[in-house]
């Protein structure tokens, strides 16, 4: 943060007869013999990522890459439990695979953070956990991160109330549903709208609201004091 700067005392080459030495007349203040203190410059917010922000995003990407893999292991048991609606199991779990996007955005509050974190998590799944989706999962992660981050971008990363996280969940659900509908031909199915409704609920709960709860819980520990979320909590 830049140090406050003050206006140096003005001096004149030669004082008029009868004038007090070391004083100035300032027509903007209507006073004689006083100088107006300068207003401290407002700190300029850096748009690029700092080193500790980059490290945090990398850590979140790795951790949630393993979390996402764990939810993949729940996919098959959930299909068995859902019986005739087994094909909707992926939509039930959809929000759990997007949560790091809004979480990273909530903590760092800079453009592209959610997309980057989500794509890194997908990279971990592909490279280290041998995801059956293969390299295509990187594109999926990019789409998921884009959908989750969009509402925050529309507020210019200045609003982080509960409604923004709900909007993040809805946006993530709609964007990823459209992407997967093209991939898997969902729009031609009889229960396409049921599938969409399930995915919206999943993303609002497991992506948007869960990201807000996780961010608040981590912030209360003091571990995030060096990031934008910590500065916001301090006022």
Short mmCIF file of C-alpha atoms in Angstrom, two decimals:
data_model
loop_
_atom_site.label_atom_id
_atom_site.label_comp_id
_atom_site.label_asym_id
_atom_site.label_seq_id
_atom_site.Cartn_x
_atom_site.Cartn_y
_atom_site.Cartn_z
CA UNK A 1 0.00 0.00 0.00
CA UNK A 2 1.38 3.40 -0.93
CA UNK A 3 2.33 5.71 1.93
CA UNK A 4 0.18 8.88 2.33
CA UNK A 5 1.76 11.86 0.66
CA UNK A 6 1.49 15.42 1.94
CA UNK A 7 1.79 18.63 -0.01
CA UNK A 8 5.11 20.34 0.77
CA UNK A 9 4.92 23.85 2.16
CA UNK A 10 4.98 26.38 -0.64
CA UNK A 11 7.63 29.12 -0.66
CA UNK A 12 7.95 32.19 -2.79
CA UNK A 13 11.18 33.58 -4.23
CA UNK A 14 10.62 36.91 -2.51
CA UNK A 15 8.07 37.98 0.06
CA UNK A 16 6.07 41.14 -0.45
CA UNK A 17 6.66 43.90 2.09
CA UNK A 18 4.66 43.27 5.23
CA UNK A 19 3.90 39.63 4.41
CA UNK A 20 4.64 36.95 6.99
CA UNK A 21 7.53 34.71 6.08
CA UNK A 22 6.69 31.02 5.43
CA UNK A 23 2.96 31.52 4.77
CA UNK A 24 0.90 31.22 1.62
CA UNK A 25 -2.43 32.52 0.47
CA UNK A 26 -4.68 29.72 -0.84
CA UNK A 27 -7.73 31.03 -2.68
CA UNK A 28 -9.31 27.57 -2.69
CA UNK A 29 -9.55 27.44 1.09
CA UNK A 30 -10.20 31.11 1.82
CA UNK A 31 -7.49 31.11 4.48
CA UNK A 32 -4.16 32.86 4.74
CA UNK A 33 -0.97 31.31 6.06
CA UNK A 34 -2.20 27.70 5.93
CA UNK A 35 -1.55 24.86 3.58
CA UNK A 36 -4.17 22.24 2.78
CA UNK A 37 -3.08 18.67 3.49
CA UNK A 38 -3.19 16.45 0.43
CA UNK A 39 -5.65 13.57 0.33
CA UNK A 40 -3.86 10.22 0.47
CA UNK A 41 -4.00 8.36 -2.80
CA UNK A 42 -6.30 5.36 -2.85
CA UNK A 43 -4.39 2.14 -3.17
CA UNK A 44 -4.58 0.74 -6.69
CA UNK A 45 -5.99 -2.78 -6.77
CA UNK A 46 -3.72 -5.17 -8.63
CA UNK A 47 -5.50 -7.12 -11.34
CA UNK A 48 -2.81 -9.75 -11.89
CA UNK A 49 -2.29 -12.69 -9.57
CA UNK A 50 0.33 -12.43 -6.85
CA UNK A 51 2.61 -15.33 -6.01
CA UNK A 52 0.66 -16.41 -2.91
CA UNK A 53 -2.63 -16.20 -4.85
CA UNK A 54 -1.16 -18.40 -7.58
CA UNK A 55 0.01 -20.92 -4.99
CA UNK A 56 -3.41 -20.96 -3.33
CA UNK A 57 -5.18 -21.60 -6.65
CA UNK A 58 -2.77 -24.44 -7.39
CA UNK A 59 -3.41 -25.98 -3.97
CA UNK A 60 -7.18 -25.69 -4.41
CA UNK A 61 -6.93 -27.26 -7.86
CA UNK A 62 -4.98 -30.25 -6.56
CA UNK A 63 -7.16 -30.77 -3.48
CA UNK A 64 -10.43 -30.57 -5.37
CA UNK A 65 -9.09 -32.73 -8.17
CA UNK A 66 -8.97 -35.53 -5.58
CA UNK A 67 -12.35 -34.47 -4.15
CA UNK A 68 -13.89 -34.68 -7.61
CA UNK A 69 -12.36 -38.12 -8.13
CA UNK A 70 -13.95 -39.23 -4.84
CA UNK A 71 -17.36 -38.12 -6.07
CA UNK A 72 -16.81 -40.08 -9.28
CA UNK A 73 -16.52 -43.18 -7.10
CA UNK A 74 -20.00 -42.42 -5.73
CA UNK A 75 -21.48 -42.30 -9.22
CA UNK A 76 -22.00 -46.05 -9.72
CA UNK A 77 -23.54 -46.72 -6.25
CA UNK A 78 -25.86 -43.76 -6.75
CA UNK A 79 -26.98 -45.15 -10.10
CA UNK A 80 -27.89 -48.43 -8.45
CA UNK A 81 -29.80 -46.61 -5.71
CA UNK A 82 -31.78 -44.48 -8.19
CA UNK A 83 -33.12 -47.48 -10.10
CA UNK A 84 -35.08 -46.39 -13.21
CA UNK A 85 -33.72 -42.86 -12.91
CA UNK A 86 -30.12 -44.05 -12.76
CA UNK A 87 -29.19 -41.97 -15.81
CA UNK A 88 -29.78 -38.82 -13.73
CA UNK A 89 -27.07 -39.70 -11.22
CA UNK A 90 -24.55 -37.49 -12.99
CA UNK A 91 -26.95 -34.55 -12.73
CA UNK A 92 -27.46 -35.17 -9.01
CA UNK A 93 -23.69 -34.93 -8.49
CA UNK A 94 -23.09 -32.15 -11.01
CA UNK A 95 -22.64 -29.35 -8.47
CA UNK A 96 -20.05 -31.32 -6.48
CA UNK A 97 -17.76 -31.22 -9.52
CA UNK A 98 -17.84 -27.42 -9.86
CA UNK A 99 -17.49 -26.12 -6.30
CA UNK A 100 -13.84 -25.04 -6.53
CA UNK A 101 -14.69 -22.42 -9.17
CA UNK A 102 -16.85 -20.14 -7.00
CA UNK A 103 -14.76 -20.97 -3.92
CA UNK A 104 -11.53 -19.73 -5.52
CA UNK A 105 -13.33 -16.66 -6.87
CA UNK A 106 -14.72 -15.89 -3.41
CA UNK A 107 -11.26 -16.03 -1.85
CA UNK A 108 -9.16 -14.20 -4.45
CA UNK A 109 -11.78 -12.00 -6.19
CA UNK A 110 -9.96 -11.51 -9.48
CA UNK A 111 -10.98 -12.33 -13.06
CA UNK A 112 -10.38 -15.84 -14.36
CA UNK A 113 -9.60 -17.38 -10.98
CA UNK A 114 -12.61 -19.70 -10.96
CA UNK A 115 -11.93 -20.89 -14.50
CA UNK A 116 -8.27 -21.53 -13.68
CA UNK A 117 -9.00 -23.45 -10.47
CA UNK A 118 -11.64 -25.61 -12.13
CA UNK A 119 -9.38 -26.41 -15.09
CA UNK A 120 -6.49 -27.30 -12.76
CA UNK A 121 -8.75 -29.69 -10.84
CA UNK A 122 -9.68 -31.34 -14.14
CA UNK A 123 -5.98 -31.57 -15.05
CA UNK A 124 -5.28 -33.39 -11.79
CA UNK A 125 -8.06 -35.86 -12.56
CA UNK A 126 -6.65 -36.53 -16.03
CA UNK A 127 -2.92 -36.68 -15.27
CA UNK A 128 -2.78 -38.16 -11.78
CA UNK A 129 -6.08 -40.01 -11.35
CA UNK A 130 -6.52 -41.41 -14.87
CA UNK A 131 -10.03 -40.08 -15.41
CA UNK A 132 -11.90 -42.17 -18.00
CA UNK A 133 -13.02 -38.95 -19.70
CA UNK A 134 -9.44 -38.32 -20.81
CA UNK A 135 -8.13 -34.96 -22.07
CA UNK A 136 -11.68 -33.89 -22.94
CA UNK A 137 -12.16 -33.33 -19.22
CA UNK A 138 -9.95 -30.24 -19.50
CA UNK A 139 -12.54 -28.66 -21.80
CA UNK A 140 -15.28 -29.73 -19.39
CA UNK A 141 -13.45 -28.04 -16.52
CA UNK A 142 -13.05 -24.87 -18.56
CA UNK A 143 -16.78 -24.78 -19.31
CA UNK A 144 -17.70 -25.49 -15.69
CA UNK A 145 -15.43 -22.75 -14.39
CA UNK A 146 -16.77 -20.27 -16.93
CA UNK A 147 -20.36 -20.99 -15.96
CA UNK A 148 -19.67 -20.69 -12.23
CA UNK A 149 -17.65 -17.48 -12.50
CA UNK A 150 -19.98 -15.59 -14.83
CA UNK A 151 -22.26 -14.01 -12.14
CA UNK A 152 -19.23 -12.75 -10.20
CA UNK A 153 -17.84 -11.21 -13.38
CA UNK A 154 -21.15 -9.42 -13.98
CA UNK A 155 -20.75 -7.74 -10.57
CA UNK A 156 -17.14 -6.89 -11.47
CA UNK A 157 -16.06 -9.10 -8.56
CA UNK A 158 -17.50 -6.64 -6.04
CA UNK A 159 -20.55 -8.53 -4.75
CA UNK A 160 -20.34 -11.74 -2.76
CA UNK A 161 -23.73 -12.03 -1.09
CA UNK A 162 -25.68 -15.25 -0.97
CA UNK A 163 -27.70 -14.33 -4.06
CA UNK A 164 -24.52 -14.19 -6.17
CA UNK A 165 -23.64 -17.73 -5.11
CA UNK A 166 -27.15 -18.91 -5.97
CA UNK A 167 -26.76 -17.22 -9.36
CA UNK A 168 -23.37 -18.91 -9.74
CA UNK A 169 -24.97 -22.29 -9.19
CA UNK A 170 -27.76 -21.59 -11.67
CA UNK A 171 -25.33 -20.26 -14.27
CA UNK A 172 -23.00 -23.24 -13.84
CA UNK A 173 -25.95 -25.62 -14.21
CA UNK A 174 -27.25 -23.98 -17.39
CA UNK A 175 -23.88 -23.67 -19.10
CA UNK A 176 -22.76 -27.22 -18.31
CA UNK A 177 -26.18 -28.65 -19.15
CA UNK A 178 -26.08 -27.00 -22.58
CA UNK A 179 -22.57 -28.34 -23.16
CA UNK A 180 -23.42 -31.88 -22.11
CA UNK A 181 -26.76 -31.84 -23.91
CA UNK A 182 -24.84 -31.43 -27.15
CA UNK A 183 -22.36 -34.15 -26.17
CA UNK A 184 -24.89 -36.75 -25.02
CA UNK A 185 -28.07 -35.81 -26.89
CA UNK A 186 -30.09 -35.01 -23.78
CA UNK A 187 -32.51 -32.64 -25.49
CA UNK A 188 -34.18 -35.49 -27.34
CA UNK A 189 -35.03 -37.37 -24.15
CA UNK A 190 -38.48 -37.41 -22.59
CA UNK A 191 -37.19 -36.29 -19.19
CA UNK A 192 -34.76 -33.60 -20.40
CA UNK A 193 -36.46 -30.91 -18.31
CA UNK A 194 -36.38 -33.14 -15.22
CA UNK A 195 -32.68 -33.64 -15.82
CA UNK A 196 -32.17 -29.88 -16.09
CA UNK A 197 -34.15 -29.23 -12.88
CA UNK A 198 -32.11 -31.80 -10.95
CA UNK A 199 -28.88 -30.27 -12.21
CA UNK A 200 -29.92 -26.73 -11.25
CA UNK A 201 -30.75 -27.83 -7.69
CA UNK A 202 -27.49 -29.76 -7.43
CA UNK A 203 -25.39 -26.84 -8.63
CA UNK A 204 -27.11 -24.29 -6.40
CA UNK A 205 -26.62 -26.47 -3.30
CA UNK A 206 -23.34 -28.32 -3.95
CA UNK A 207 -21.61 -25.64 -6.00
CA UNK A 208 -22.86 -22.15 -5.10
CA UNK A 209 -24.00 -22.38 -1.48
CA UNK A 210 -21.36 -24.92 -0.50
CA UNK A 211 -18.62 -22.67 -1.90
CA UNK A 212 -19.86 -19.78 0.23
CA UNK A 213 -20.00 -21.95 3.36
CA UNK A 214 -16.54 -23.38 2.77
CA UNK A 215 -15.06 -19.95 2.14
CA UNK A 216 -16.57 -18.52 5.30
CA UNK A 217 -15.40 -21.50 7.37
CA UNK A 218 -11.84 -21.17 6.09
CA UNK A 219 -11.84 -17.41 6.59
CA UNK A 220 -12.89 -17.78 10.23
CA UNK A 221 -9.74 -19.79 10.92
CA UNK A 222 -7.56 -16.86 9.86
CA UNK A 223 -5.86 -18.93 7.17
CA UNK A 224 -7.10 -16.58 4.45
CA UNK A 225 -6.24 -13.26 6.07
CA UNK A 226 -3.66 -12.50 3.37
CA UNK A 227 -6.27 -12.73 0.60
CA UNK A 228 -9.12 -10.50 -0.54
CA UNK A 229 -11.67 -12.42 1.51
CA UNK A 230 -9.66 -11.70 4.67
CA UNK A 231 -9.38 -8.00 3.86
CA UNK A 232 -13.16 -7.85 3.29
CA UNK A 233 -13.84 -9.45 6.68
CA UNK A 234 -11.63 -6.88 8.38
CA UNK A 235 -13.67 -4.12 6.75
#
